[in-house]
C-alpha atoms as a printed R data frame, in Angstrom:
    type eleno elety resid chain resno       x       y      z
1   ATOM     1    CA   MET     A     1 -36.360  12.230 21.249
2   ATOM     2    CA   GLY     A     2 -36.555   9.020 21.580
3   ATOM     3    CA   ILE     A     3 -37.868   5.973 24.225
4   ATOM     4    CA   HIS     A     4 -33.689   6.026 24.945
5   ATOM     5    CA   GLU     A     5 -32.889   8.645 25.079
6   ATOM     6    CA   GLN     A     6 -35.982   9.375 27.390
7   ATOM     7    CA   TYR     A     7 -35.518   7.403 30.256
8   ATOM     8    CA   MET     A     8 -31.212   8.375 29.421
9   ATOM     9    CA   THR     A     9 -32.040  12.266 29.987
10  ATOM    10    CA   ARG     A    10 -33.352  11.051 33.273
11  ATOM    11    CA   CYS     A    11 -30.718   9.116 34.275
12  ATOM    12    CA   ILE     A    12 -28.439  12.216 33.835
13  ATOM    13    CA   ALA     A    13 -31.088  14.429 36.023
14  ATOM    14    CA   LEU     A    14 -30.533  12.175 38.312
15  ATOM    15    CA   ALA     A    15 -26.755  11.335 38.652
16  ATOM    16    CA   LEU     A    16 -26.480  15.311 39.458
17  ATOM    17    CA   LYS     A    17 -27.980  14.905 42.613
18  ATOM    18    CA   GLY     A    18 -24.491  13.473 43.819
19  ATOM    19    CA   ALA     A    19 -22.548  16.334 42.618
20  ATOM    20    CA   GLY     A    20 -19.925  17.025 45.626
21  ATOM    21    CA   SER     A    21 -20.593  14.524 47.298
22  ATOM    22    CA   VAL     A    22 -19.275  11.944 45.866
23  ATOM    23    CA   ALA     A    23 -15.833  12.809 43.648
24  ATOM    24    CA   PRO     A    24 -13.841  10.583 43.261
25  ATOM    25    CA   ASN     A    25 -15.967   8.573 41.768
26  ATOM    26    CA   PRO     A    26 -17.838   9.624 39.059
27  ATOM    27    CA   MET     A    27 -21.924  10.988 39.424
28  ATOM    28    CA   VAL     A    28 -24.051   7.764 37.631
29  ATOM    29    CA   GLY     A    29 -27.856   7.920 37.398
30  ATOM    30    CA   ALA     A    30 -29.802   4.685 36.874
31  ATOM    31    CA   VAL     A    31 -33.867   4.591 35.903
32  ATOM    32    CA   LEU     A    32 -35.621   1.000 36.030
33  ATOM    33    CA   VAL     A    33 -38.010   0.715 33.703
34  ATOM    34    CA   TYR     A    34 -40.835  -2.145 32.222
35  ATOM    35    CA   GLN     A    35 -43.509  -2.040 29.068
36  ATOM    36    CA   ASN     A    36 -43.009   1.507 28.976
37  ATOM    37    CA   ARG     A    37 -42.973   2.300 32.953
38  ATOM    38    CA   ILE     A    38 -40.185   3.243 35.570
39  ATOM    39    CA   ILE     A    39 -40.434   0.985 38.402
40  ATOM    40    CA   GLY     A    40 -37.744   2.009 40.139
41  ATOM    41    CA   GLU     A    41 -34.552   4.850 39.936
42  ATOM    42    CA   GLY     A    42 -31.455   5.730 41.858
43  ATOM    43    CA   CYS     A    43 -28.579   7.968 41.497
44  ATOM    44    CA   HIS     A    44 -24.655   7.683 43.701
45  ATOM    45    CA   GLN     A    45 -25.021   9.914 46.452
46  ATOM    46    CA   LEU     A    46 -22.235   9.708 48.932
47  ATOM    47    CA   PHE     A    47 -18.736   8.569 48.470
48  ATOM    48    CA   GLY     A    48 -18.947   5.210 50.026
49  ATOM    49    CA   SER     A    49 -22.306   4.870 49.469
50  ATOM    50    CA   PRO     A    50 -24.470   1.933 47.640
51  ATOM    51    CA   HIS     A    51 -23.604   3.225 43.648
52  ATOM    52    CA   ALA     A    52 -27.008   4.344 41.567
53  ATOM    53    CA   GLU     A    53 -27.473   0.876 40.483
54  ATOM    54    CA   VAL     A    54 -28.209  -0.380 44.518
55  ATOM    55    CA   ASN     A    55 -30.829   2.718 44.612
56  ATOM    56    CA   CYS     A    56 -32.467   2.051 41.670
57  ATOM    57    CA   PHE     A    57 -33.115  -2.004 41.901
58  ATOM    58    CA   SER     A    58 -33.802  -1.329 46.364
59  ATOM    59    CA   SER     A    59 -35.992   1.444 45.431
60  ATOM    60    CA   VAL     A    60 -37.968  -1.068 43.167
61  ATOM    61    CA   ALA     A    61 -41.789  -1.625 44.926
62  ATOM    62    CA   GLU     A    62 -42.554  -5.041 46.250
63  ATOM    63    CA   GLU     A    63 -45.936  -5.429 44.008
64  ATOM    64    CA   ASP     A    64 -42.840  -4.358 41.053
65  ATOM    65    CA   LEU     A    65 -40.269  -7.083 41.307
66  ATOM    66    CA   HIS     A    66 -41.322  -9.911 39.785
67  ATOM    67    CA   CYS     A    67 -40.912  -7.551 36.320
68  ATOM    68    CA   LEU     A    68 -36.953  -7.731 36.957
69  ATOM    69    CA   ASN     A    69 -36.822 -10.554 34.075
70  ATOM    70    CA   GLN     A    70 -38.772  -8.508 31.600
71  ATOM    71    CA   SER     A    71 -37.307  -4.504 32.703
72  ATOM    72    CA   VAL     A    72 -34.316  -3.037 30.968
73  ATOM    73    CA   LEU     A    73 -32.075  -0.388 33.023
74  ATOM    74    CA   TYR     A    74 -30.965   2.166 32.314
75  ATOM    75    CA   VAL     A    75 -27.462   3.978 33.698
76  ATOM    76    CA   SER     A    76 -25.140   6.554 32.656
77  ATOM    77    CA   LEU     A    77 -21.919   4.596 32.844
78  ATOM    78    CA   GLU     A    78 -20.812   1.268 32.640
79  ATOM    79    CA   PRO     A    79 -21.076  -0.469 35.805
80  ATOM    80    CA   CYS     A    80 -18.408  -1.350 37.714
81  ATOM    81    CA   ALA     A    81 -16.275  -5.199 37.467
82  ATOM    82    CA   HIS     A    82 -15.122  -4.924 40.405
83  ATOM    83    CA   PHE     A    83 -14.496  -4.897 44.529
84  ATOM    84    CA   GLY     A    84 -14.156  -1.116 45.476
85  ATOM    85    CA   LYS     A    85 -15.910   0.060 48.564
86  ATOM    86    CA   THR     A    86 -19.019  -2.028 47.234
87  ATOM    87    CA   PRO     A    87 -19.491  -4.970 45.211
88  ATOM    88    CA   PRO     A    88 -19.713  -4.966 41.396
89  ATOM    89    CA   CYS     A    89 -23.311  -4.078 39.530
90  ATOM    90    CA   ALA     A    90 -22.735  -5.706 37.285
91  ATOM    91    CA   ASP     A    91 -22.635  -8.750 39.040
92  ATOM    92    CA   LEU     A    92 -25.649  -7.876 40.900
93  ATOM    93    CA   ILE     A    93 -27.739  -6.887 36.871
94  ATOM    94    CA   ILE     A    94 -26.731  -9.834 36.811
95  ATOM    95    CA   LEU     A    95 -28.176 -11.755 39.162
96  ATOM    96    CA   LYS     A    96 -30.696  -9.065 39.398
97  ATOM    97    CA   GLY     A    97 -31.826 -10.276 35.596
98  ATOM    98    CA   VAL     A    98 -32.520  -8.186 33.806
99  ATOM    99    CA   SER     A    99 -33.468  -8.349 29.879
100 ATOM   100    CA   LYS     A   100 -30.799  -5.365 28.517
101 ATOM   101    CA   VAL     A   101 -29.090  -2.693 30.193
102 ATOM   102    CA   VAL     A   102 -28.852   0.360 28.049
103 ATOM   103    CA   VAL     A   103 -25.382   2.583 28.743
104 ATOM   104    CA   GLY     A   104 -24.042   6.321 28.347
105 ATOM   105    CA   CYS     A   105 -20.470   5.366 28.039
106 ATOM   106    CA   ARG     A   106 -17.828   3.341 28.809
107 ATOM   107    CA   ASP     A   107 -16.348   4.344 32.451
108 ATOM   108    CA   PRO     A   108 -12.271   4.806 31.292
109 ATOM   109    CA   PHE     A   109 -10.841   3.198 34.929
110 ATOM   110    CA   ASP     A   110  -8.615   0.767 34.575
111 ATOM   111    CA   CYS     A   111 -10.431  -1.694 36.614
112 ATOM   112    CA   VAL     A   112 -13.332  -0.893 34.633
113 ATOM   113    CA   ASN     A   113 -13.233   0.580 31.034
114 ATOM   114    CA   GLY     A   114 -15.469  -3.084 28.962
115 ATOM   115    CA   LYS     A   115 -15.010  -5.292 32.430
116 ATOM   116    CA   GLY     A   116 -18.357  -4.803 33.825
117 ATOM   117    CA   ILE     A   117 -20.341  -4.673 29.714
118 ATOM   118    CA   GLU     A   118 -18.482  -7.554 28.637
119 ATOM   119    CA   ARG     A   119 -19.480  -9.229 32.430
120 ATOM   120    CA   LEU     A   120 -23.271  -8.419 31.056
121 ATOM   121    CA   LYS     A   121 -22.620  -9.487 28.142
122 ATOM   122    CA   ASP     A   122 -21.621 -12.883 28.546
123 ATOM   123    CA   ALA     A   123 -24.078 -13.776 31.392
124 ATOM   124    CA   GLY     A   124 -25.983 -13.095 28.056
125 ATOM   125    CA   ILE     A   125 -27.614  -9.849 29.101
126 ATOM   126    CA   GLU     A   126 -28.419  -7.461 25.857
127 ATOM   127    CA   VAL     A   127 -26.398  -4.334 26.574
128 ATOM   128    CA   ILE     A   128 -27.108  -1.187 24.226
129 ATOM   129    CA   GLU     A   129 -23.726   1.717 24.347
130 ATOM   130    CA   GLY     A   130 -23.521   5.271 23.646
131 ATOM   131    CA   VAL     A   131 -27.348   6.542 24.337
132 ATOM   132    CA   LEU     A   132 -26.426  10.363 24.334
133 ATOM   133    CA   GLU     A   133 -22.877   9.367 25.075
134 ATOM   134    CA   LYS     A   134 -21.925  13.394 24.420
135 ATOM   135    CA   GLU     A   135 -23.944  14.383 26.682
136 ATOM   136    CA   CYS     A   136 -22.607  11.408 29.802
137 ATOM   137    CA   LEU     A   137 -18.872  12.055 29.115
138 ATOM   138    CA   ASP     A   138 -20.224  15.942 29.043
139 ATOM   139    CA   LEU     A   139 -21.085  15.190 32.495
140 ATOM   140    CA   ASN     A   140 -18.987  13.025 33.821
141 ATOM   141    CA   LYS     A   141 -15.624  14.885 32.614
142 ATOM   142    CA   ARG     A   142 -14.212  15.844 35.863
143 ATOM   143    CA   PHE     A   143 -14.055  12.004 36.006
144 ATOM   144    CA   PHE     A   144 -12.785  11.418 33.066
145 ATOM   145    CA   ARG     A   145  -9.841  14.017 32.652
146 ATOM   146    CA   PHE     A   146  -8.411  12.460 36.051
147 ATOM   147    CA   HIS     A   147  -7.879   8.899 34.697
148 ATOM   148    CA   LEU     A   148  -6.637   9.712 31.414
149 ATOM   149    CA   GLN     A   149  -4.657  12.503 31.430
150 ATOM   150    CA   LYS     A   150  -3.751  11.965 35.958
151 ATOM   151    CA   ARG     A   151  -4.313  14.836 36.591
152 ATOM   152    CA   PRO     A   152  -7.382  17.346 38.014
153 ATOM   153    CA   TYR     A   153  -9.896  18.856 35.718
154 ATOM   154    CA   ILE     A   154  -9.571  22.921 36.352
155 ATOM   155    CA   ILE     A   155 -12.314  25.652 36.316
156 ATOM   156    CA   LEU     A   156 -11.004  28.889 35.828
157 ATOM   157    CA   LYS     A   157 -12.687  31.866 37.529
158 ATOM   158    CA   TRP     A   158 -12.539  35.497 38.579
159 ATOM   159    CA   ALA     A   159 -14.866  38.654 38.263
160 ATOM   160    CA   GLN     A   160 -13.641  41.954 36.393
161 ATOM   161    CA   THR     A   161 -14.731  45.085 36.001
162 ATOM   162    CA   ALA     A   162 -16.011  46.425 33.062
163 ATOM   163    CA   ASP     A   163 -13.383  47.976 31.684
164 ATOM   164    CA   GLY     A   164 -11.062  44.336 32.209
165 ATOM   165    CA   LYS     A   165 -10.267  45.792 35.902
166 ATOM   166    CA   ILE     A   166  -9.578  42.151 38.529
167 ATOM   167    CA   ALA     A   167  -8.120  44.494 40.957
168 ATOM   168    CA   ALA     A   168  -8.187  48.173 42.161
169 ATOM   169    CA   ASP     A   169  -4.488  49.648 42.414
170 ATOM   170    CA   THR     A   170  -3.484  49.314 45.619
171 ATOM   171    CA   ALA     A   171  -1.511  52.597 45.043
172 ATOM   172    CA   VAL     A   172  -4.228  54.375 45.012
173 ATOM   173    CA   ASN     A   173  -6.235  52.751 47.220
174 ATOM   174    CA   ALA     A   174  -5.655  49.859 49.473
175 ATOM   175    CA   GLU     A   175  -9.359  48.295 50.103
176 ATOM   176    CA   ARG     A   176 -10.938  44.709 48.396
177 ATOM   177    CA   LEU     A   177 -12.610  46.062 45.213
178 ATOM   178    CA   LEU     A   178 -16.128  44.199 45.312
179 ATOM   179    CA   ILE     A   179 -17.151  43.188 41.813
180 ATOM   180    CA   SER     A   180 -20.057  40.754 41.677
181 ATOM   181    CA   ASN     A   181 -23.369  40.956 43.851
182 ATOM   182    CA   GLU     A   182 -25.052  38.686 46.864
183 ATOM   183    CA   PHE     A   183 -26.856  36.718 43.950
184 ATOM   184    CA   THR     A   184 -23.406  36.390 42.103
185 ATOM   185    CA   ASN     A   185 -20.763  35.346 45.001
186 ATOM   186    CA   THR     A   186 -24.201  32.501 46.023
187 ATOM   187    CA   VAL     A   187 -24.076  30.971 42.531
188 ATOM   188    CA   VAL     A   188 -20.177  30.957 43.973
189 ATOM   189    CA   HIS     A   189 -20.421  29.476 46.526
190 ATOM   190    CA   ARG     A   190 -22.297  26.827 44.692
191 ATOM   191    CA   TRP     A   191 -19.784  25.995 42.437
192 ATOM   192    CA   ARG     A   192 -17.005  26.316 45.153
193 ATOM   193    CA   SER     A   193 -19.345  23.493 46.481
194 ATOM   194    CA   GLU     A   194 -18.839  21.436 43.473
195 ATOM   195    CA   GLU     A   195 -15.128  20.962 42.643
196 ATOM   196    CA   ALA     A   196 -12.763  18.867 45.549
197 ATOM   197    CA   ALA     A   197 -10.625  21.879 45.828
198 ATOM   198    CA   ILE     A   198  -9.956  25.746 45.845
199 ATOM   199    CA   LEU     A   199  -6.436  27.567 44.680
200 ATOM   200    CA   VAL     A   200  -4.790  31.081 45.315
201 ATOM   201    CA   GLY     A   201  -1.928  32.630 45.062
202 ATOM   202    CA   THR     A   202  -0.540  34.858 47.312
203 ATOM   203    CA   ASN     A   203  -0.960  38.103 46.557
204 ATOM   204    CA   THR     A   204  -5.360  36.813 47.082
205 ATOM   205    CA   ALA     A   205  -4.813  35.592 50.322
206 ATOM   206    CA   LEU     A   206  -2.444  38.691 51.591
207 ATOM   207    CA   LEU     A   207  -5.624  41.256 50.506
208 ATOM   208    CA   ASP     A   208  -8.927  39.565 50.330
209 ATOM   209    CA   ASP     A   209  -8.166  37.651 53.121
210 ATOM   210    CA   PRO     A   210 -10.868  35.333 51.684
211 ATOM   211    CA   ALA     A   211 -12.243  31.754 54.155
212 ATOM   212    CA   LEU     A   212 -12.627  30.301 50.613
213 ATOM   213    CA   ASN     A   213 -14.476  28.246 52.005
214 ATOM   214    CA   ASN     A   214 -18.403  27.532 50.684
215 ATOM   215    CA   ARG     A   215 -20.540  29.035 53.531
216 ATOM   216    CA   LEU     A   216 -23.593  30.634 51.571
217 ATOM   217    CA   TRP     A   217 -24.572  27.295 50.115
218 ATOM   218    CA   LYS     A   218 -25.460  23.428 51.447
219 ATOM   219    CA   GLY     A   219 -22.529  20.455 50.727
220 ATOM   220    CA   LYS     A   220 -18.786  19.123 51.394
221 ATOM   221    CA   PRO     A   221 -16.154  22.804 51.135
222 ATOM   222    CA   PRO     A   222 -13.227  22.503 49.138
223 ATOM   223    CA   MET     A   223  -9.601  21.065 50.050
224 ATOM   224    CA   ARG     A   224  -8.115  24.600 50.189
225 ATOM   225    CA   MET     A   225  -4.629  24.972 48.938
226 ATOM   226    CA   VAL     A   226  -2.917  28.225 48.259
227 ATOM   227    CA   ILE     A   227   0.769  29.029 46.514
228 ATOM   228    CA   ASP     A   228   2.686  31.105 49.190
229 ATOM   229    CA   THR     A   229   6.181  29.439 48.284
230 ATOM   230    CA   GLY     A   230   8.238  32.343 51.206
231 ATOM   231    CA   LEU     A   231   5.924  31.788 53.485
232 ATOM   232    CA   ARG     A   232   5.454  34.696 54.133
233 ATOM   233    CA   LEU     A   233   1.590  34.047 55.149
234 ATOM   234    CA   PRO     A   234   0.592  36.025 58.972
235 ATOM   235    CA   GLU     A   235  -1.295  33.675 61.109
236 ATOM   236    CA   SER     A   236  -3.378  35.465 61.654
237 ATOM   237    CA   LEU     A   237  -6.032  35.559 58.228
238 ATOM   238    CA   ARG     A   238  -9.209  33.421 58.021
239 ATOM   239    CA   LEU     A   239  -7.500  30.571 56.171
240 ATOM   240    CA   PHE     A   240  -5.340  29.689 59.159
241 ATOM   241    CA   THR     A   241  -8.349  30.248 62.108
242 ATOM   242    CA   ASP     A   242 -10.524  27.156 61.300
243 ATOM   243    CA   GLU     A   243 -10.003  23.618 61.507
244 ATOM   244    CA   HIS     A   244 -10.407  22.745 57.518
245 ATOM   245    CA   PRO     A   245  -7.413  21.462 56.014
246 ATOM   246    CA   VAL     A   246  -5.972  24.068 53.595
247 ATOM   247    CA   VAL     A   247  -2.318  22.881 51.592
248 ATOM   248    CA   MET     A   248   0.658  26.176 51.286
249 ATOM   249    CA   TYR     A   249   2.565  25.483 48.645
250 ATOM   250    CA   ASN     A   250   6.172  26.799 49.397
251 ATOM   251    CA   TYR     A   251  10.102  26.783 48.966
252 ATOM   252    CA   ARG     A   252  10.558  26.466 51.946
253 ATOM   253    CA   LYS     A   253   9.203  23.055 54.302
254 ATOM   254    CA   GLU     A   254   6.765  18.981 54.525
255 ATOM   255    CA   ALA     A   255   5.427  18.993 57.295
256 ATOM   256    CA   THR     A   256   2.251  19.304 59.034
257 ATOM   257    CA   ILE     A   257   0.706  22.032 62.008
258 ATOM   258    CA   GLY     A   258  -2.439  21.127 62.673
259 ATOM   259    CA   ALA     A   259  -4.805  21.971 59.745
260 ATOM   260    CA   VAL     A   260  -1.933  23.667 57.716
261 ATOM   261    CA   ILE     A   261  -0.576  21.132 55.457
262 ATOM   262    CA   PHE     A   262   2.910  22.374 53.789
263 ATOM   263    CA   LYS     A   263   3.636  20.712 50.717
264 ATOM   264    CA   LYS     A   264   7.355  21.669 49.570
265 ATOM   265    CA   ILE     A   265   7.683  22.563 45.816
266 ATOM   266    CA   SER     A   266  10.771  21.305 44.494
267 ATOM   267    CA   ASN     A   267  11.349  22.507 40.922
268 ATOM   268    CA   GLU     A   268  10.593  26.658 41.160
269 ATOM   269    CA   LYS     A   269   9.899  26.179 37.016
270 ATOM   270    CA   LEU     A   270   7.227  23.347 37.347
271 ATOM   271    CA   VAL     A   271   4.912  24.721 40.911
272 ATOM   272    CA   LEU     A   272   1.840  24.345 38.742
273 ATOM   273    CA   VAL     A   273   2.920  20.864 36.986
274 ATOM   274    CA   GLU     A   274   4.304  19.890 40.953
275 ATOM   275    CA   ILE     A   275   0.816  21.133 42.332
276 ATOM   276    CA   LEU     A   276  -1.912  19.410 40.095
277 ATOM   277    CA   GLU     A   277   1.049  16.120 40.872
278 ATOM   278    CA   ASP     A   278  -0.103  16.755 44.451
279 ATOM   279    CA   ALA     A   279  -3.730  17.084 43.561
280 ATOM   280    CA   TYR     A   280  -4.003  13.854 42.047
281 ATOM   281    CA   SER     A   281  -2.425  11.620 44.797
282 ATOM   282    CA   ARG     A   282  -5.167  13.918 46.798
283 ATOM   283    CA   GLN     A   283  -7.788  11.730 44.842
284 ATOM   284    CA   LEU     A   284  -8.752  15.565 44.047
285 ATOM   285    CA   LEU     A   285 -11.025  15.563 40.911
286 ATOM   286    CA   SER     A   286 -10.136  19.099 40.045
287 ATOM   287    CA   ILE     A   287  -9.778  22.243 40.840
288 ATOM   288    CA   LEU     A   288 -11.472  25.485 40.708
289 ATOM   289    CA   VAL     A   289  -9.111  28.105 40.809
290 ATOM   290    CA   GLU     A   290  -9.621  32.055 42.072
291 ATOM   291    CA   GLY     A   291  -7.296  33.961 40.937
292 ATOM   292    CA   GLY     A   292  -4.964  35.906 41.443
293 ATOM   293    CA   ALA     A   293  -4.569  37.655 38.116
294 ATOM   294    CA   LYS     A   294  -0.727  36.051 37.578
295 ATOM   295    CA   LEU     A   295  -1.767  32.501 38.942
296 ATOM   296    CA   LEU     A   296  -4.756  33.200 36.233
297 ATOM   297    CA   GLN     A   297  -2.989  34.052 33.282
298 ATOM   298    CA   SER     A   298  -0.308  30.757 34.023
299 ATOM   299    CA   PHE     A   299  -2.207  28.526 34.102
300 ATOM   300    CA   ILE     A   300  -3.629  29.571 30.873
301 ATOM   301    CA   ASP     A   301  -0.868  30.142 28.952
302 ATOM   302    CA   ALA     A   302   0.062  26.618 30.461
303 ATOM   303    CA   GLY     A   303  -2.149  25.360 28.271
304 ATOM   304    CA   LEU     A   304  -3.487  24.073 32.353
305 ATOM   305    CA   TRP     A   305  -7.342  24.999 31.458
306 ATOM   306    CA   ASP     A   306 -10.261  22.561 31.296
307 ATOM   307    CA   GLU     A   307 -12.883  26.121 32.297
308 ATOM   308    CA   ALA     A   308 -13.315  29.535 32.542
309 ATOM   309    CA   ARG     A   309 -16.742  30.942 34.199
310 ATOM   310    CA   VAL     A   310 -16.388  34.724 33.771
311 ATOM   311    CA   ILE     A   311 -18.337  37.317 36.201
312 ATOM   312    CA   THR     A   312 -17.982  40.657 34.991
313 ATOM   313    CA   ASN     A   313 -19.859  43.508 36.371
314 ATOM   314    CA   THR     A   314 -21.405  45.639 33.620
315 ATOM   315    CA   SER     A   315 -21.901  48.612 35.617
316 ATOM   316    CA   LEU     A   316 -19.358  49.147 37.061
317 ATOM   317    CA   THR     A   317 -15.420  50.681 35.681
318 ATOM   318    CA   ILE     A   318 -12.533  51.349 37.490
319 ATOM   319    CA   LYS     A   319 -10.289  53.170 35.039
320 ATOM   320    CA   GLU     A   320  -6.257  52.275 36.511
321 ATOM   321    CA   GLY     A   321  -6.872  49.101 38.204
322 ATOM   322    CA   LEU     A   322  -5.595  45.066 37.999
323 ATOM   323    CA   ALA     A   323  -6.053  43.171 34.482
324 ATOM   324    CA   ALA     A   324  -7.672  41.154 34.331
325 ATOM   325    CA   PRO     A   325  -6.171  37.200 32.921
326 ATOM   326    CA   VAL     A   326  -6.525  36.495 29.023
327 ATOM   327    CA   LEU     A   327  -8.185  34.211 27.643
328 ATOM   328    CA   LYS     A   328  -6.675  32.289 24.846
329 ATOM   329    CA   ASP     A   329  -7.632  29.086 22.596
330 ATOM   330    CA   TYR     A   330 -10.889  28.968 24.012
331 ATOM   331    CA   LEU     A   331 -14.311  27.780 22.066
332 ATOM   332    CA   PHE     A   332 -17.942  30.280 24.104
333 ATOM   333    CA   ILE     A   333 -20.244  27.477 25.151
334 ATOM   334    CA   LYS     A   334 -22.796  29.972 26.900
335 ATOM   335    CA   GLU     A   335 -23.612  32.897 29.190
336 ATOM   336    CA   GLU     A   336 -26.111  34.508 31.387
337 ATOM   337    CA   GLN     A   337 -26.927  37.757 33.124
338 ATOM   338    CA   LEU     A   338 -27.910  38.178 36.741
339 ATOM   339    CA   LEU     A   339 -28.423  41.759 37.581
340 ATOM   340    CA   GLU     A   340 -25.429  43.212 35.999
341 ATOM   341    CA   ASP     A   341 -22.984  40.541 36.373
342 ATOM   342    CA   HIS     A   342 -22.406  38.988 33.018
343 ATOM   343    CA   ILE     A   343 -21.927  35.575 33.371
344 ATOM   344    CA   ALA     A   344 -19.610  34.118 30.122
345 ATOM   345    CA   TYR     A   345 -18.554  29.737 30.639
346 ATOM   346    CA   PHE     A   346 -16.226  28.812 28.229
347 ATOM   347    CA   TYR     A   347 -14.005  25.983 27.489
348 ATOM   348    CA   ARG     A   348 -10.561  24.940 25.986
349 ATOM   349    CA   LEU     A   349  -9.805  24.340 22.839
């Protein structure tokens, strides 16, 4: 690994500290280097707060300020060139007088998309692009999907038994089937904290009565979204007993009552499309779809998914039950084991 790759790897590690906190902005890390010594580093920590470059420059010790005009700034994403909630980072970099900027990947956002790099070059700063580009693109896959395809990044998640069942046969056993262990459940709550929204269908909400929060993990809770076309879910469900918002997609009404947002679907044949359009309008960069089987399979069949995480309890079989969804057109990425739970990760081809 070359010197540029080493410092860009550090940028990516810093950027990940903003997971779940900076959306709808991208995760960004920045490192300032003088003669192979890091004199400053920072990341974008919270939406609306200073960007990575600002935090990086702010971290430079007073005794190192004289080094700026001979320093190299590494940043995982192209510096912004527009006024948003904060001033343009490209202007700050020029003001600080660094001699070179190394960029991981370009920003596809219309207000940036090459403009930040162009501004740096016009100011006489040497710019090197595409260092660990693939890794930097993957870092902000949600952000890129949102801006390039105008929809949220979709992650499918379910837990299944060793014999491929996602739930028990309610005609035989009405009790909720607990498949994954407590360690895996904590991981799932971490996943929830990293995504903008979480979506379930009517039967999952009715039979499992989930809170759909991330109480087992710190961080911002996701926006809760439920498909209830006939509005038959009772108000006693845990979804409706707190002040955190929940969007109810239905065929009947459009209204906001307390924390419940009723969003009417106009075309029954385009339910998923309308949900994604609504999520896009709400600036939700990603959705974690947690069930049930019919809803998950609908996303798979429509090709409207980007990633899947399948938890299999290798020691549990129930024979009779609801079959798990079936993935197609996928690429296996990695796997891990948490006691009896096997977790497999997939990307859509």
